[in-house]
Short mmCIF file of C-alpha atoms in Angstrom, two decimals:
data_model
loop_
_atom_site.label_atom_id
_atom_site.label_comp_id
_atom_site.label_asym_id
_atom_site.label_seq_id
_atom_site.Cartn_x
_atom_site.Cartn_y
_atom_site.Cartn_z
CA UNK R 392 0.00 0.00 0.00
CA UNK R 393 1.27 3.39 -0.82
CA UNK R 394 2.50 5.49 2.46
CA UNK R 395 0.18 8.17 3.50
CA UNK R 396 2.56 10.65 3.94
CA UNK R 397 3.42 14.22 2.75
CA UNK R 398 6.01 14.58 0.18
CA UNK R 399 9.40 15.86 1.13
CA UNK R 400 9.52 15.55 4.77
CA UNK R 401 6.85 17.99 5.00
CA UNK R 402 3.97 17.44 7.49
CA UNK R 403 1.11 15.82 6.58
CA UNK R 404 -1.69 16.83 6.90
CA UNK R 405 -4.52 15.39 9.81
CA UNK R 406 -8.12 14.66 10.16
CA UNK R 407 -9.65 16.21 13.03
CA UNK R 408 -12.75 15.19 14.80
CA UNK R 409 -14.89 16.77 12.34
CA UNK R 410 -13.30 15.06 9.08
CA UNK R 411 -13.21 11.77 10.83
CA UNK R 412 -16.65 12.16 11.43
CA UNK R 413 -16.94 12.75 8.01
CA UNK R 414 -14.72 9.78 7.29
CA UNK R 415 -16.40 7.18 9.52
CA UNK R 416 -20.06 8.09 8.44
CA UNK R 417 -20.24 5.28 6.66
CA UNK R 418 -19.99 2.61 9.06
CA UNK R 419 -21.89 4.38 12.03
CA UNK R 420 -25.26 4.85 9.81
CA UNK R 421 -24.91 1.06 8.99
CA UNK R 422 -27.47 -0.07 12.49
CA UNK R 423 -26.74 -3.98 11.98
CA UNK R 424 -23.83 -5.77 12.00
CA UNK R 425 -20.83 -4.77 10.54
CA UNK R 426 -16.91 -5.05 9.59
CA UNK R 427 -14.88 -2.72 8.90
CA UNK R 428 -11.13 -1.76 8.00
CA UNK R 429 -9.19 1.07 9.37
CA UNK R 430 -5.80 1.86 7.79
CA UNK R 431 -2.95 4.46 8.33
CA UNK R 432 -3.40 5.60 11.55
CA UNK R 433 -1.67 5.52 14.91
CA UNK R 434 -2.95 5.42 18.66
CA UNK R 435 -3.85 9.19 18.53
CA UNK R 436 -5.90 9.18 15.17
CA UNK R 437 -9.76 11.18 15.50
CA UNK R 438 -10.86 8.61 12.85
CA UNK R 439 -10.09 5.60 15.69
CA UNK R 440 -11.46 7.17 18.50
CA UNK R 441 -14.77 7.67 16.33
CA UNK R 442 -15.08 4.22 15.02
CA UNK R 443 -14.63 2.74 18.23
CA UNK R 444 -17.52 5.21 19.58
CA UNK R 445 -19.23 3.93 16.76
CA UNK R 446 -19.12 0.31 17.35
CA UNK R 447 -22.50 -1.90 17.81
CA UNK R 448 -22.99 -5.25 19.27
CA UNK R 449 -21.72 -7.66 16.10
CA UNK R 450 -19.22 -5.22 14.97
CA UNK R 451 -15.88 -5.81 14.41
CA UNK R 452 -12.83 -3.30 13.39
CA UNK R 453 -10.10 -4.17 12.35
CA UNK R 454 -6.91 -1.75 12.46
CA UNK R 455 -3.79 -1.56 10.57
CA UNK R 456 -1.06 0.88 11.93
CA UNK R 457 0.64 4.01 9.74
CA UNK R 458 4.22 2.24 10.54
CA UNK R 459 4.85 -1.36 11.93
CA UNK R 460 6.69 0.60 14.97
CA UNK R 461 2.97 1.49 15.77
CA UNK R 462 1.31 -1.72 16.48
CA UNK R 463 2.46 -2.04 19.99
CA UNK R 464 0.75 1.38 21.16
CA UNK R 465 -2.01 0.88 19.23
CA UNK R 466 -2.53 -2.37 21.31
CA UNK R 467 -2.07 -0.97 24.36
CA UNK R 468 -4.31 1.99 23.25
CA UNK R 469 -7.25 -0.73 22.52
CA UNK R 470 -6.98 -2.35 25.78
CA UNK R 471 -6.81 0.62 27.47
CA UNK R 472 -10.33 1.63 26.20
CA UNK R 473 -11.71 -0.95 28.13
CA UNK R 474 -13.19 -4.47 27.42
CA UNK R 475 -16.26 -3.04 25.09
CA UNK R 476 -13.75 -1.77 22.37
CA UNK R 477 -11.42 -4.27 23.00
CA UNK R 478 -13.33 -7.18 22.77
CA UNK R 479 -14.18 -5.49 18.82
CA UNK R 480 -10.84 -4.29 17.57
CA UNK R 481 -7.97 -6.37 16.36
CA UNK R 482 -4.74 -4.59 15.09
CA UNK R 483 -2.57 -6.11 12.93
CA UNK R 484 0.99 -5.52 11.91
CA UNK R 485 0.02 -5.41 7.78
CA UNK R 486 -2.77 -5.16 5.55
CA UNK R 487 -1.90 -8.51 4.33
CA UNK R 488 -3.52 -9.82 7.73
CA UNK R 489 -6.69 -8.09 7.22
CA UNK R 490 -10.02 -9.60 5.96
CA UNK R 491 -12.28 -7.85 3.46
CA UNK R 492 -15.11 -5.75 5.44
CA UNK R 493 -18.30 -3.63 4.47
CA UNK R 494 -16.26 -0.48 5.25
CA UNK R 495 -12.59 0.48 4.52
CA UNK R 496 -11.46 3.84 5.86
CA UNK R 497 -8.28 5.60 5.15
CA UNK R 498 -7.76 7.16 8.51
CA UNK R 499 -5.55 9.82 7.81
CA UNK R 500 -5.56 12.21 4.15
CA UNK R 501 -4.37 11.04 1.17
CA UNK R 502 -1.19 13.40 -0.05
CA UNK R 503 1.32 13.14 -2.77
CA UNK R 504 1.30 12.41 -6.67
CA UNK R 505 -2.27 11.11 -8.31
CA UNK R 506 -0.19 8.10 -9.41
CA UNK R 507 0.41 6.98 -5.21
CA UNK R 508 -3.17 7.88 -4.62
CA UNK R 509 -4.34 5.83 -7.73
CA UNK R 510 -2.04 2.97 -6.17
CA UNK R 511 -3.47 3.31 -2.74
CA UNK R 512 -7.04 3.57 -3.61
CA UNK R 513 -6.67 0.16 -6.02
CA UNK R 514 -4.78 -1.60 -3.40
CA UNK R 515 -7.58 -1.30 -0.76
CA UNK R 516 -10.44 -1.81 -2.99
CA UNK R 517 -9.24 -5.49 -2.89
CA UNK R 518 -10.59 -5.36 0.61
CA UNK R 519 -13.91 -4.60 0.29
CA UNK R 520 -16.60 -6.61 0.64
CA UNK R 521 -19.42 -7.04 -1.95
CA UNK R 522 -21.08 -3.88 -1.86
CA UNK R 523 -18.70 -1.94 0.80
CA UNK R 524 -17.49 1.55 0.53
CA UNK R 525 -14.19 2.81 0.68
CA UNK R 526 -13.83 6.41 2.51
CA UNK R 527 -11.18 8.99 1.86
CA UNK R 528 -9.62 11.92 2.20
CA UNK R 529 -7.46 14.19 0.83
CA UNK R 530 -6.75 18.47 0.60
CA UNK R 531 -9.22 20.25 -1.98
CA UNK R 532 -5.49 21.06 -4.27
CA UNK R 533 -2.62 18.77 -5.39
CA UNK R 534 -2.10 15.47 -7.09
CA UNK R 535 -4.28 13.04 -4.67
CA UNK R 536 -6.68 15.36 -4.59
CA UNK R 537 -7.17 15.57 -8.56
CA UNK R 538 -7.06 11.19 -8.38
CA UNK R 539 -9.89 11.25 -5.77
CA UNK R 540 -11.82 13.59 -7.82
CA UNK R 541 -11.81 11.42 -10.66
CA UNK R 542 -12.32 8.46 -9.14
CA UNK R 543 -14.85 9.77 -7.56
CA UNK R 544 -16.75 10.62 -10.64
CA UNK R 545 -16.56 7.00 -11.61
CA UNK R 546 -17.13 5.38 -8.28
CA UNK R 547 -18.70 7.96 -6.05
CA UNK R 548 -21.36 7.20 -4.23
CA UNK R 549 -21.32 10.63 -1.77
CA UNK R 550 -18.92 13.17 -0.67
CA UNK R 551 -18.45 16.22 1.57
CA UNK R 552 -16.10 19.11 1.82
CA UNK R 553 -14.78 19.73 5.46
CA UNK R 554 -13.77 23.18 5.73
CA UNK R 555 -13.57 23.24 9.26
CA UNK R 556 -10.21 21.23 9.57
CA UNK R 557 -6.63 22.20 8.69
CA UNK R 558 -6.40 22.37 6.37
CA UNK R 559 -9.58 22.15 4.86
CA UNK R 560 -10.39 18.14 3.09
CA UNK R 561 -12.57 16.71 0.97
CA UNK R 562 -13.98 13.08 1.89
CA UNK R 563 -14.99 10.91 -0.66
CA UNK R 564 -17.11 7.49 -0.30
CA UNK R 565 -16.17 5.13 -3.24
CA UNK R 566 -18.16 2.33 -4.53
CA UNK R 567 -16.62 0.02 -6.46
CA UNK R 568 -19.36 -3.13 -6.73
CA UNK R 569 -23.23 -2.48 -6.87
CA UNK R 570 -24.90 -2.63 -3.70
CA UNK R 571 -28.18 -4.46 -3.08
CA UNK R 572 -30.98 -1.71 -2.77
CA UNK R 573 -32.57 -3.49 0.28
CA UNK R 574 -29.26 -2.40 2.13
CA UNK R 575 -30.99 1.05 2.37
CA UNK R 576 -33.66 -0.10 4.73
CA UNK R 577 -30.81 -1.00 7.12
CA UNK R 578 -28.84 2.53 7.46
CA UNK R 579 -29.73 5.59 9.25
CA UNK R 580 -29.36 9.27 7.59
CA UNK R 581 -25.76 9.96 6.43
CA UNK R 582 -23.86 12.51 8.59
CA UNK R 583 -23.09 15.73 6.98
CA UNK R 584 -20.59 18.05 8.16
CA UNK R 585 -21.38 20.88 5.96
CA UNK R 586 -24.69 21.54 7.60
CA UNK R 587 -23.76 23.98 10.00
CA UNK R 588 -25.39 23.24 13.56
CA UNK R 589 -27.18 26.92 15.54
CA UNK R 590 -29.34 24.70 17.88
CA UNK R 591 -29.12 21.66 19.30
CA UNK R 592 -32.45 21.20 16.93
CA UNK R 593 -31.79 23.63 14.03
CA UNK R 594 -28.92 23.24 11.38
CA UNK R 595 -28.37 25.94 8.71
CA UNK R 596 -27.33 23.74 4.93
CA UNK R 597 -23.70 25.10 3.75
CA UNK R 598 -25.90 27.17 0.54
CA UNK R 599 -26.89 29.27 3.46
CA UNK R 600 -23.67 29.86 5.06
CA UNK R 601 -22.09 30.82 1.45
CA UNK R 602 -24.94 33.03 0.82
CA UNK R 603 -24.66 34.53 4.21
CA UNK R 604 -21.15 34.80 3.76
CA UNK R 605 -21.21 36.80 0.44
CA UNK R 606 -24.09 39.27 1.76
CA UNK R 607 -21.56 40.30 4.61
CA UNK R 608 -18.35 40.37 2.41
CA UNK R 609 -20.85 42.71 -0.05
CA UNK R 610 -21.41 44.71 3.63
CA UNK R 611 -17.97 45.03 4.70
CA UNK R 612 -16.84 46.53 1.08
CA UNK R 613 -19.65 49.11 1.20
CA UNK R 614 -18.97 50.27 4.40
CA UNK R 615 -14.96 50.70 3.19
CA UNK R 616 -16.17 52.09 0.01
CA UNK R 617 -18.64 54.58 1.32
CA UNK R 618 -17.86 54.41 5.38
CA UNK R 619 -20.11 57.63 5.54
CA UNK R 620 -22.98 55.72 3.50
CA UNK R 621 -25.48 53.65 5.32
CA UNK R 622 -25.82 51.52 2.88
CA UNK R 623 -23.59 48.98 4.04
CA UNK R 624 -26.36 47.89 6.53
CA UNK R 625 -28.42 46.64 3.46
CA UNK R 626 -26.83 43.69 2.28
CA UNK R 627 -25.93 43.05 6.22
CA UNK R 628 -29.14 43.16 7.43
CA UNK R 629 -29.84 40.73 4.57
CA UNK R 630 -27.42 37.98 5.97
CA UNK R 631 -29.52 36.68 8.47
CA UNK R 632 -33.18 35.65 6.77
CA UNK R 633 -30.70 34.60 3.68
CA UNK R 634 -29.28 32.31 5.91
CA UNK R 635 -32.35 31.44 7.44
CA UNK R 636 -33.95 30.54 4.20
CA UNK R 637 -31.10 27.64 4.44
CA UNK R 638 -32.18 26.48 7.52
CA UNK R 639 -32.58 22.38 8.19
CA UNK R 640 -34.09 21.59 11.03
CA UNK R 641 -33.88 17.88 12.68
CA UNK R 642 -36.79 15.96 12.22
CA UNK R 643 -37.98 12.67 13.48
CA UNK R 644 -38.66 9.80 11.40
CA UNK R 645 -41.61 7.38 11.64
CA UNK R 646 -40.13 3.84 12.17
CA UNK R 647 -43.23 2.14 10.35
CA UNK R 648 -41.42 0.42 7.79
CA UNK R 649 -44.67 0.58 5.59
CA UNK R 650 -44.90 4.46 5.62
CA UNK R 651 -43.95 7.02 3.12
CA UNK R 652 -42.90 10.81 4.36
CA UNK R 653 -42.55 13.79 2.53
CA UNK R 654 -39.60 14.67 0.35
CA UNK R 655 -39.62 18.65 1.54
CA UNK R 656 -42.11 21.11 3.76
CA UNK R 657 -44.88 22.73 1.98
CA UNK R 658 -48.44 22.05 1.04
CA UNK R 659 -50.02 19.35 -0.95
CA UNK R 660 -51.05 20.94 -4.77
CA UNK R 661 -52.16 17.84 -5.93
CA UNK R 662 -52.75 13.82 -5.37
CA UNK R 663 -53.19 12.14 -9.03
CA UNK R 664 -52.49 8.82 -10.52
CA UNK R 665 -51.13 9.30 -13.68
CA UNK R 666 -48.15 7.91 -16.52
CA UNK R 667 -44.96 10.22 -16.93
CA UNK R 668 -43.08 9.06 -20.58
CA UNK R 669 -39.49 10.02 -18.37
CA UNK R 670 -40.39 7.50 -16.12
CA UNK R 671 -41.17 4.56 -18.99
CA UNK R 672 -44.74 2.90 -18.95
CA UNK R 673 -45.74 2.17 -15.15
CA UNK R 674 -48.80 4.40 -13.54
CA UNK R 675 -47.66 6.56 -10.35
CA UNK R 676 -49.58 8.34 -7.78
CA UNK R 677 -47.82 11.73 -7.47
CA UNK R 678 -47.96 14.12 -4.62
CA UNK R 679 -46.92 17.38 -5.51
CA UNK R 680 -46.12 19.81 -2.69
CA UNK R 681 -45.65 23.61 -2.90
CA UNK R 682 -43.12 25.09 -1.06
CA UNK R 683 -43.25 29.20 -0.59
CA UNK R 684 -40.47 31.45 0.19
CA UNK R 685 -41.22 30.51 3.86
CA UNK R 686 -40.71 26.68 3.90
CA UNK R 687 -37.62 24.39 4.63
CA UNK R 688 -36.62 23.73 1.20
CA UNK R 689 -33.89 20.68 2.05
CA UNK R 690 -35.27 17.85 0.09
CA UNK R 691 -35.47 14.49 1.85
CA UNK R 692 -36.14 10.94 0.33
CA UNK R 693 -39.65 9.70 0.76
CA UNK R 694 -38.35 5.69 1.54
CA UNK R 695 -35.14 4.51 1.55
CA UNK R 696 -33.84 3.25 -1.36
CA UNK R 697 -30.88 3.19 -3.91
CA UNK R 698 -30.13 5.54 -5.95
CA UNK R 699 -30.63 4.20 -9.96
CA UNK R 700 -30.98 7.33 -11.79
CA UNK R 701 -30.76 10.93 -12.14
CA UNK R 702 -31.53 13.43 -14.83
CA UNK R 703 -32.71 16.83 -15.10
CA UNK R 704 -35.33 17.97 -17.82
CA UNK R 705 -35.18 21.39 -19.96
CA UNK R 706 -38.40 23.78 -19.80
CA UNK R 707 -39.81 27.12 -17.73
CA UNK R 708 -39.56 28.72 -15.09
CA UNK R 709 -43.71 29.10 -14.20
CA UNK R 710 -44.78 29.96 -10.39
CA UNK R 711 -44.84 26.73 -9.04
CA UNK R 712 -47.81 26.38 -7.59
CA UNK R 713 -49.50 26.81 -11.41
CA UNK R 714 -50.19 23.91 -13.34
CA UNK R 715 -47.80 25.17 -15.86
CA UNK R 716 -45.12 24.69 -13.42
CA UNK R 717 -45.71 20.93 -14.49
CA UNK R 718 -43.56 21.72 -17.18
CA UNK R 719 -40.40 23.53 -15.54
CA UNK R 720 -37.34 22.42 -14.99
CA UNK R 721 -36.82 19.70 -13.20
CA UNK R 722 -34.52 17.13 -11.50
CA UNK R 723 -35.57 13.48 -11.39
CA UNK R 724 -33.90 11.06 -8.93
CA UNK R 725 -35.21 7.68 -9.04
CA UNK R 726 -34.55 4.95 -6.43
CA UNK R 727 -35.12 1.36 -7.17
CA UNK R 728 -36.91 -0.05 -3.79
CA UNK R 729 -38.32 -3.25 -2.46
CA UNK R 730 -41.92 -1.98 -3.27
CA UNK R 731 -41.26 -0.97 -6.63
CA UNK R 732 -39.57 2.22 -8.48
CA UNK R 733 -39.88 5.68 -6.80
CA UNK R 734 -38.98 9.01 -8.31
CA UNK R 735 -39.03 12.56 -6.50
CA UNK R 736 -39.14 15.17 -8.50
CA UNK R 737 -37.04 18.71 -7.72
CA UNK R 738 -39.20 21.37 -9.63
CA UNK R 739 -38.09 25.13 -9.97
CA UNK R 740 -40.31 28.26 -9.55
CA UNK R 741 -40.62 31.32 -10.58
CA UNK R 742 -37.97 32.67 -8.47
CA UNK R 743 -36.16 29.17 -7.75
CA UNK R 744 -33.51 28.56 -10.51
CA UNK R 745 -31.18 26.15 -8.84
CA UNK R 746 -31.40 22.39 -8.09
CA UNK R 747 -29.10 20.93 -5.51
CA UNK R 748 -28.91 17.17 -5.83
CA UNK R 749 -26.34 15.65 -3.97
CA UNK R 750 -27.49 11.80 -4.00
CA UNK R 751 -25.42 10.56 -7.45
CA UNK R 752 -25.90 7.22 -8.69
CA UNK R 753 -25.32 4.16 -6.84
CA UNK R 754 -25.63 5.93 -3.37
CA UNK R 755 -28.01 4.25 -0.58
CA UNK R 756 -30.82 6.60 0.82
CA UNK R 757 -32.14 6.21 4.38
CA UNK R 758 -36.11 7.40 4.44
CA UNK R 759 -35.99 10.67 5.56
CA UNK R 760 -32.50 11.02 4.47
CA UNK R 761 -31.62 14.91 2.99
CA UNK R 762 -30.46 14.41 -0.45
CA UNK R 763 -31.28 18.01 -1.84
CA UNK R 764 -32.63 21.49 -1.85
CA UNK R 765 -34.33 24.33 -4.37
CA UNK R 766 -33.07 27.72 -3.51
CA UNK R 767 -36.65 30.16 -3.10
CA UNK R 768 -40.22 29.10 -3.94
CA UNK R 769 -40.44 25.54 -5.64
CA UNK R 770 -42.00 22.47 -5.99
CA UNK R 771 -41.28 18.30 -5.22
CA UNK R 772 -43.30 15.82 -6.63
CA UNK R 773 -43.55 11.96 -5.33
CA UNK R 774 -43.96 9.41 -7.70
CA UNK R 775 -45.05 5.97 -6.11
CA UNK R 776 -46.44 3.04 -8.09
CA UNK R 777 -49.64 3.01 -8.30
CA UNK R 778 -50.87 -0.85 -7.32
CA UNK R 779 -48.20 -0.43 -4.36
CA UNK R 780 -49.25 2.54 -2.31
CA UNK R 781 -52.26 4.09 -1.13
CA UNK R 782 -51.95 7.91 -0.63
CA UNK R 783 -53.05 9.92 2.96
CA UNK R 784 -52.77 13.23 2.19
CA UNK R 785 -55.29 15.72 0.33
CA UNK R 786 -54.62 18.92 -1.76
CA UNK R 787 -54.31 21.70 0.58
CA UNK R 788 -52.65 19.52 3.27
CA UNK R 789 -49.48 20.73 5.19
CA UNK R 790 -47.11 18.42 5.38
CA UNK R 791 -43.31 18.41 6.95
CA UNK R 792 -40.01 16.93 5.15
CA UNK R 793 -39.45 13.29 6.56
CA UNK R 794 -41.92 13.80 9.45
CA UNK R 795 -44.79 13.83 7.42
CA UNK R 796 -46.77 10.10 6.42
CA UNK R 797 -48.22 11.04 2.91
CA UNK R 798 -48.43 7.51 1.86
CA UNK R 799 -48.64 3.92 3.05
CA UNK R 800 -47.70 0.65 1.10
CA UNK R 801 -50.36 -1.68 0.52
#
């Protein structure tokens, strides 16, 4: 395996708690048992000390040191966690020791020429299970950086940018073989360190810190500009409902396995079965919900599911809670499930003109799990087959993102 290390003798850069949250997500949303594979760390790595907080009954962790000269205080760093951890962790001396397992995590960031990256990320593949993830790390510049960007464009099944670590790193989960869909119903809401917590309750989605951000940088020059001017105050006063238009508040989600929840906060336009050509031949009941200036607009997933499909269709920009909003533009993200095919539906507005879809291809979706947001006024329709669910919710309804039941299966 290549050396995770910086070139010439610099030093390399670490994860911090936050990144190795970001690193570990994987394997903590996974609720049954697990393996996993920890590699290139030492006895005072974040990315240990949050897998073994991670850690369920039938878990098991195995760890493989940064240098051989390691494995002793790694031992004695296991045992000294007590009998829980220890009783789940075995360190080893090489990779070469280690069994494949559902979750492979490079514990510390990737650094150095794309060509050692490519050679570390192909070497550890080899180690994953049918179906398992790799997780990695590596700065947002340089040569391992450019390799995990391209690999994950091929193999990416989620990633997050951690700018509150130094330096700041991008994470990227890598799937290399497909994973069964069912998996979904059997992970919890991927951790996402972007979202920026205010409230124990209340998180505000990293669109709204950038957009806060700007309106105060836009402040701060007027007020150099023009330090006699009021103006300033404008675009600063601004910053806080901008940022609260962002906001993403924690929700919980019903455990009734046979229950469908709504993909955003709004109310209910319309409940309609109906066939969509983009979505082939099948009849869907589809719930659209409206969404004003003054809703949550994260986007959740309705069930869980995998990820089979995504595309986004050309057309207008109508208000959307007119019928010719039917025709805007839209994003489509389908998820194959164990009930059938279900598509949600990311429509813009009149003053919505951006789609954020973060869910690509291949990735695993908890129900209830954010996946999305349309800046402003918008829309999200549900599509659920039609012989498979049996719909709860009426036009002018309110319902809430992921809290919500608009559905049940039959």
């Amino acid at each position: 395996m290549t050396q995770v290390s910086a070139a010439g003798g610099a030093r390399r850069p670490r994860a911090g708690d936050r990144a190795a949250r970001a690193l570990i997500a994987e394997l903590a949303r996974h609720n049954g048992p697990k393996t996993g594979l920890l590699v290139g760390v030492d006895a005072g790595s974040a990315a240990l000390a949050q897998m073994s907080k991670a850690l369920l009954p039938g878990d098991t962790l195995t760890v493989v040191p940064a240098e051989a000269s390691a494995v002793r205080a790694l031992r004695d760093h296991v045992e000294a966690q007590g009998r829980w951890v220890a009783e789940r962790v075995r360190v080893v001396e090489t990779l070469a020791e280690a069994d494949a397992a559902d979750v492979v995590v490079i514990g510390e960031p990737l650094t150095g020429t794309a060509e050692e990256a490519r050679a570390t990320v192909e070497g550890l593949a080899k180690y994953l299970a049918e179906g398992g993830v790799l997780c990695v790390a590596a700065g947002l510049t340089g040569g391992a950086a450019a390799e995990l960007d391209r690999q994950g464009a091929l193999f990416g099944v989620g990633t997050d940018v951690v700018v509150r670590n130094v330096p700041p790193l991008r994470v990227h989960r890598l799937r290399f073989t497909p994973a069964d869909a069912a998996q979904a119903t059997r992970v919890a809401p991927a951790y996402r360190p972007s979202s920026v917590p205010v409230t124990r309750g209340m998180h505000i989605d990293s669109n709204g810190v950038a957009a806060a951000g700007i309106a105060l940088s836009i402040a701060a020059l007027a007020r150099v500009a023009r330090p006699k001017s009021r103006l300033w105050l404008v675009p600063a006063l601004a910053a806080v409902p901008v940022a609260a238009f962002f906001r993403d508040p924690e929700r919980d989600v019903p455990e009734d396995e046979s229950a469908v929840v709504a993909a955003s906060d709004g109310k209910v336009l319309s409940v309609e079965r109906l066939r969509d050509d983009r979505l082939g031949p099948d009849e869907f009941v589809r719930i659209a919900v409206f969404l004003s200036v003054l809703d949550v607009h994260v986007n959740r997933a309705p069930v869980a599911g995998k990820v089979v499909d995504y595309f986004v269709t050309d057309g207008g920009f109508a208000a959307a809670m007119k019928p010719d909003a039917e025709h805007n533009v839209a994003a489509y993200t389908l998820l194959d499930t164990a009930h059938g095919r279900v598509a949600v539906a990311q429509r813009t507005g009149l003053i919505a003109r951006r789609i954020v879809q973060r869910a690509p291809v291949g990735a695993l979706l908890a129900k209830g799990e954010r996946f999305g947001l349309i800046r402003f006024g918008s829309r999200t329709d549900v599509y659920l087959p039609a012989d498979a669910a049996e719909p709860l919710v009426a036009p002018g309804d309110r319902v809430l993102g992921a809290a919500t039941v608009i559905a049940r299966w039959r």
